[in-house]
Amino acid sequence: MLAKRIIPCLDVKDGRVVKGTNFQGLRDLADPVELARFYNDSGADELVFYDITASAEGRGLFPDILRRVASEIFIPLTVGGGIRSVDDFDRVLKCGADKVSVNSGAIADPSVIGAAARKYGDQCVVLSMDVKRVDGRFRVFAKGGREDTGMDAMDWAVRCVKDGAGEIVLNSIDTDGVKGGFDLEMLDELAARVSVPIIASGGAGTMEDFARLFARPGIDGGLAASIFHTRQVDIKELKRYLRDQGVEMRI
């Protein structure tokens, strides 16, 4: 059995780590470089770095902060924000990323997934999906959760995996920052449709939420932000707790 992954997420805006609720009400929390160093030393399995306004502002990701973050850590780093082309993949990888997350850029030009997968391998291409319930359906949102694309999220995931996405981060807008637990219904539906690793994002509030998450089939990792940033949950303690619950972990 593969070990499950605990993944902190740095949502970066104007050079600072921020966090909101349901993708709104962003508040300043920390310096991304200091936080990356903390997570590297705290037992995190990977780290995710999102420049959360790059796509909405129509610009590229800030490379200077990314290079500084990458220089501080020795765990795998996934980076997203403003990724629109294979050239963007190349630029981010050269800054120190191990995997590249694409969301709005793939919605605008779906061919970027296949092109990047052919050049760098499926394992490098992460499909990030911001998903919200609309009229009883799971819909894909673009531009940091600001724009409803009208697309069915599960159909979109299947298409992107077929094109070469090697992993999916499913961000539930409905549960983001609420701390009421992961969106298990949404995750179950995705796991039934694709066979690539799935990282759950949005809703973690307690260690028990991770135990419930990893009891579901097809879920490979749990991603969270505020509960780790505020030290509400300690990653090493979380991993020991999950191991005691029978979940395979890297301690």
Short mmCIF file of C-alpha atoms in Angstrom, two decimals:
data_model
loop_
_atom_site.label_atom_id
_atom_site.label_comp_id
_atom_site.label_asym_id
_atom_site.label_seq_id
_atom_site.Cartn_x
_atom_site.Cartn_y
_atom_site.Cartn_z
CA MET A 1 0.00 0.00 0.00
CA LEU A 2 1.31 3.45 -0.93
CA ALA A 3 1.72 5.89 1.93
CA LYS A 4 -0.81 8.71 2.03
CA ARG A 5 0.52 12.24 1.65
CA ILE A 6 0.04 15.28 3.89
CA ILE A 7 0.47 18.44 1.83
CA PRO A 8 0.44 22.03 3.10
CA CYS A 9 -0.53 24.69 0.57
CA LEU A 10 0.87 28.20 0.23
CA ASP A 11 -1.68 30.50 -1.43
CA VAL A 12 0.47 33.48 -2.37
CA LYS A 13 -0.81 36.97 -3.25
CA ASP A 14 1.44 40.01 -3.63
CA GLY A 15 4.34 38.03 -2.17
CA ARG A 16 2.53 36.95 1.00
CA VAL A 17 0.71 33.79 2.08
CA VAL A 18 -3.02 34.48 2.40
CA LYS A 19 -6.13 32.47 3.26
CA GLY A 20 -9.84 33.00 2.92
CA THR A 21 -13.14 31.13 3.11
CA ASN A 22 -14.93 29.81 0.02
CA PHE A 23 -12.19 31.54 -2.03
CA GLN A 24 -13.17 34.97 -0.59
CA GLY A 25 -12.15 37.29 2.25
CA LEU A 26 -8.39 36.78 1.90
CA ARG A 27 -6.30 37.71 4.93
CA ASP A 28 -2.54 38.01 5.30
CA LEU A 29 -0.87 35.19 7.21
CA ALA A 30 2.87 34.78 6.65
CA ASP A 31 6.03 35.06 4.57
CA PRO A 32 6.08 32.17 2.04
CA VAL A 33 9.80 31.49 2.38
CA GLU A 34 9.67 31.22 6.17
CA LEU A 35 6.57 29.02 5.97
CA ALA A 36 8.16 26.75 3.35
CA ARG A 37 11.18 26.28 5.59
CA PHE A 38 8.88 25.43 8.51
CA TYR A 39 7.01 22.79 6.51
CA ASN A 40 10.18 21.25 5.20
CA ASP A 41 11.22 20.67 8.82
CA SER A 42 7.75 19.64 10.05
CA GLY A 43 7.28 16.33 8.25
CA ALA A 44 5.23 17.49 5.24
CA ASP A 45 5.38 15.03 2.36
CA GLU A 46 5.10 17.70 -0.32
CA LEU A 47 4.41 21.41 -0.63
CA VAL A 48 2.07 23.23 -3.00
CA PHE A 49 2.70 26.83 -4.05
CA TYR A 50 -0.12 28.73 -5.78
CA ASP A 51 0.21 32.27 -7.10
CA ILE A 52 -3.54 32.69 -6.70
CA THR A 53 -4.06 35.91 -8.66
CA ALA A 54 -1.74 35.29 -11.62
CA SER A 55 -4.44 33.88 -13.90
CA ALA A 56 -7.07 36.47 -12.98
CA GLU A 57 -4.53 39.26 -13.52
CA GLY A 58 -3.34 37.76 -16.81
CA ARG A 59 0.31 37.61 -15.80
CA GLY A 60 2.99 35.02 -15.20
CA LEU A 61 3.87 33.64 -11.80
CA PHE A 62 6.38 35.61 -9.72
CA PRO A 63 9.65 33.66 -10.22
CA ASP A 64 11.75 35.37 -7.55
CA ILE A 65 9.61 34.21 -4.62
CA LEU A 66 9.32 30.73 -6.13
CA ARG A 67 13.09 30.38 -6.44
CA ARG A 68 13.53 31.40 -2.81
CA VAL A 69 10.90 28.89 -1.66
CA ALA A 70 12.41 26.08 -3.76
CA SER A 71 15.87 26.78 -2.34
CA GLU A 72 14.61 26.24 1.21
CA ILE A 73 12.98 22.82 0.86
CA PHE A 74 13.95 19.24 0.08
CA ILE A 75 10.47 17.82 -0.40
CA PRO A 76 8.59 17.72 -3.73
CA LEU A 77 7.19 21.09 -4.77
CA THR A 78 4.10 21.57 -6.95
CA VAL A 79 3.62 25.05 -8.39
CA GLY A 80 0.62 26.69 -10.06
CA GLY A 81 -0.71 30.07 -11.07
CA GLY A 82 -0.68 31.70 -14.49
CA ILE A 83 0.35 28.48 -16.28
CA ARG A 84 -0.88 28.85 -19.86
CA SER A 85 1.73 27.18 -22.07
CA VAL A 86 4.54 24.65 -22.23
CA ASP A 87 6.92 27.60 -21.93
CA ASP A 88 5.32 28.39 -18.57
CA PHE A 89 5.91 24.78 -17.48
CA ASP A 90 9.54 25.13 -18.51
CA ARG A 91 10.01 28.41 -16.65
CA VAL A 92 8.48 27.09 -13.41
CA LEU A 93 10.43 23.83 -13.52
CA LYS A 94 13.66 25.78 -13.98
CA CYS A 95 12.77 27.77 -10.86
CA GLY A 96 12.82 24.54 -8.83
CA ALA A 97 9.35 23.01 -9.12
CA ASP A 98 8.99 19.22 -9.36
CA LYS A 99 5.42 19.29 -10.69
CA VAL A 100 3.35 21.97 -12.37
CA SER A 101 -0.32 22.59 -11.61
CA VAL A 102 -2.55 23.93 -14.37
CA ASN A 103 -6.14 25.12 -14.01
CA SER A 104 -7.42 28.17 -15.90
CA GLY A 105 -4.72 27.80 -18.55
CA ALA A 106 -5.96 24.31 -19.45
CA ILE A 107 -9.56 25.54 -19.57
CA ALA A 108 -8.51 28.24 -22.03
CA ASP A 109 -6.33 25.87 -24.08
CA PRO A 110 -6.82 22.15 -23.25
CA SER A 111 -3.96 21.15 -25.58
CA VAL A 112 -1.43 22.43 -23.02
CA ILE A 113 -1.90 19.30 -20.91
CA GLY A 114 -1.03 16.88 -23.68
CA ALA A 115 1.86 19.01 -24.90
CA ALA A 116 3.37 19.28 -21.40
CA ALA A 117 2.85 15.57 -20.69
CA ARG A 118 4.66 14.62 -23.89
CA LYS A 119 7.59 16.89 -23.07
CA TYR A 120 7.94 16.34 -19.32
CA GLY A 121 5.96 13.17 -18.57
CA ASP A 122 2.51 12.63 -17.05
CA GLN A 123 3.93 12.65 -13.53
CA CYS A 124 4.85 16.33 -13.95
CA VAL A 125 1.38 17.51 -15.01
CA VAL A 126 -1.12 18.19 -12.20
CA LEU A 127 -4.68 19.17 -13.06
CA SER A 128 -6.01 21.55 -10.42
CA MET A 129 -9.79 21.86 -10.43
CA ASP A 130 -11.78 24.48 -8.52
CA VAL A 131 -15.24 22.91 -8.27
CA LYS A 132 -18.56 24.14 -6.89
CA ARG A 133 -22.09 22.80 -6.87
CA VAL A 134 -24.37 24.69 -9.26
CA ASP A 135 -27.97 23.51 -9.69
CA GLY A 136 -27.05 20.11 -8.27
CA ARG A 137 -24.07 19.58 -10.60
CA PHE A 138 -20.33 19.78 -9.98
CA ARG A 139 -19.09 22.65 -12.12
CA VAL A 140 -15.53 23.75 -12.96
CA PHE A 141 -14.61 27.33 -12.08
CA ALA A 142 -11.73 29.33 -13.55
CA LYS A 143 -9.65 32.34 -12.50
CA GLY A 144 -9.33 31.50 -8.84
CA GLY A 145 -12.95 30.44 -8.45
CA ARG A 146 -14.30 33.67 -9.93
CA GLU A 147 -15.68 32.39 -13.23
CA ASP A 148 -18.17 29.56 -13.79
CA THR A 149 -17.12 27.76 -16.96
CA GLY A 150 -20.38 25.80 -17.21
CA MET A 151 -18.35 22.59 -17.67
CA ASP A 152 -19.12 19.39 -15.80
CA ALA A 153 -16.19 18.81 -13.45
CA MET A 154 -16.11 15.04 -13.72
CA ASP A 155 -16.24 15.02 -17.52
CA TRP A 156 -13.45 17.60 -17.55
CA ALA A 157 -11.30 15.47 -15.24
CA VAL A 158 -11.75 12.39 -17.43
CA ARG A 159 -10.78 14.36 -20.53
CA CYS A 160 -7.64 15.83 -18.93
CA VAL A 161 -6.45 12.46 -17.59
CA LYS A 162 -6.90 11.00 -21.06
CA ASP A 163 -4.78 13.86 -22.43
CA GLY A 164 -1.98 13.21 -19.93
CA ALA A 165 -2.67 14.74 -16.52
CA GLY A 166 -0.94 12.44 -14.04
CA GLU A 167 -2.53 13.76 -10.84
CA ILE A 168 -5.57 15.79 -9.82
CA VAL A 169 -5.94 18.30 -7.00
CA LEU A 170 -9.66 18.69 -6.34
CA ASN A 171 -10.39 22.01 -4.64
CA SER A 172 -13.94 22.16 -3.31
CA ILE A 173 -15.05 25.79 -3.26
CA ASP A 174 -18.05 24.75 -1.15
CA THR A 175 -15.89 23.53 1.73
CA ASP A 176 -12.81 25.79 1.30
CA GLY A 177 -11.75 27.32 4.61
CA VAL A 178 -14.92 26.18 6.40
CA LYS A 179 -13.06 23.53 8.44
CA GLY A 180 -16.07 21.21 8.43
CA GLY A 181 -14.36 18.30 6.70
CA PHE A 182 -13.35 17.41 3.16
CA ASP A 183 -15.99 17.24 0.43
CA LEU A 184 -16.31 13.46 0.47
CA GLU A 185 -19.27 13.33 -1.90
CA MET A 186 -17.37 15.25 -4.56
CA LEU A 187 -14.22 13.19 -4.01
CA ASP A 188 -16.09 9.89 -4.22
CA GLU A 189 -17.53 10.89 -7.57
CA LEU A 190 -14.12 11.84 -8.94
CA ALA A 191 -12.48 8.65 -7.65
CA ALA A 192 -15.11 6.62 -9.45
CA ARG A 193 -14.24 8.29 -12.75
CA VAL A 194 -10.41 8.47 -12.85
CA SER A 195 -7.53 6.22 -11.84
CA VAL A 196 -4.75 8.79 -11.31
CA PRO A 197 -3.75 9.98 -7.81
CA ILE A 198 -6.25 12.39 -6.25
CA ILE A 199 -5.32 15.08 -3.74
CA ALA A 200 -8.24 16.42 -1.69
CA SER A 201 -8.33 20.12 -0.93
CA GLY A 202 -10.81 22.25 0.99
CA GLY A 203 -12.44 21.71 4.36
CA ALA A 204 -9.83 20.21 6.69
CA GLY A 205 -10.45 21.24 10.28
CA THR A 206 -9.33 18.36 12.50
CA MET A 207 -7.14 15.28 12.45
CA GLU A 208 -10.34 13.21 12.31
CA ASP A 209 -11.16 14.85 8.96
CA PHE A 210 -8.01 13.31 7.50
CA ALA A 211 -8.87 9.90 8.94
CA ARG A 212 -12.30 10.06 7.30
CA LEU A 213 -10.70 11.20 4.05
CA PHE A 214 -8.21 8.36 3.87
CA ALA A 215 -10.91 5.81 4.61
CA ARG A 216 -12.27 6.56 1.11
CA PRO A 217 -10.90 4.60 -1.85
CA GLY A 218 -8.82 6.38 -4.45
CA ILE A 219 -7.61 9.31 -2.34
CA ASP A 220 -3.83 9.68 -2.19
CA GLY A 221 -3.29 12.89 -0.29
CA GLY A 222 -4.86 15.58 1.85
CA LEU A 223 -4.03 19.21 1.21
CA ALA A 224 -4.70 21.95 3.74
CA ALA A 225 -3.62 25.48 4.52
CA SER A 226 -5.01 27.41 7.47
CA ILE A 227 -5.03 24.59 10.03
CA PHE A 228 -1.32 24.06 9.37
CA HIS A 229 -0.41 27.75 9.03
CA THR A 230 -2.03 28.61 12.37
CA ARG A 231 -0.54 25.52 14.08
CA GLN A 232 -4.04 24.25 14.85
CA VAL A 233 -2.84 20.86 13.61
CA ASP A 234 0.78 19.73 13.84
CA ILE A 235 1.82 17.62 10.85
CA LYS A 236 3.99 15.19 12.83
CA GLU A 237 1.22 14.64 15.37
CA LEU A 238 -1.28 14.21 12.54
CA LYS A 239 0.83 11.54 10.90
CA ARG A 240 1.27 9.64 14.15
CA TYR A 241 -2.48 9.83 14.75
CA LEU A 242 -3.24 8.55 11.24
CA ARG A 243 -0.73 5.72 11.58
CA ASP A 244 -2.46 4.68 14.79
CA GLN A 245 -5.72 4.66 12.82
CA GLY A 246 -4.18 2.17 10.37
CA VAL A 247 -3.33 4.66 7.63
CA GLU A 248 0.02 4.06 5.90
CA MET A 249 2.17 7.15 6.51
CA ARG A 250 5.78 8.26 6.10
CA ILE A 251 6.83 9.16 9.63
#
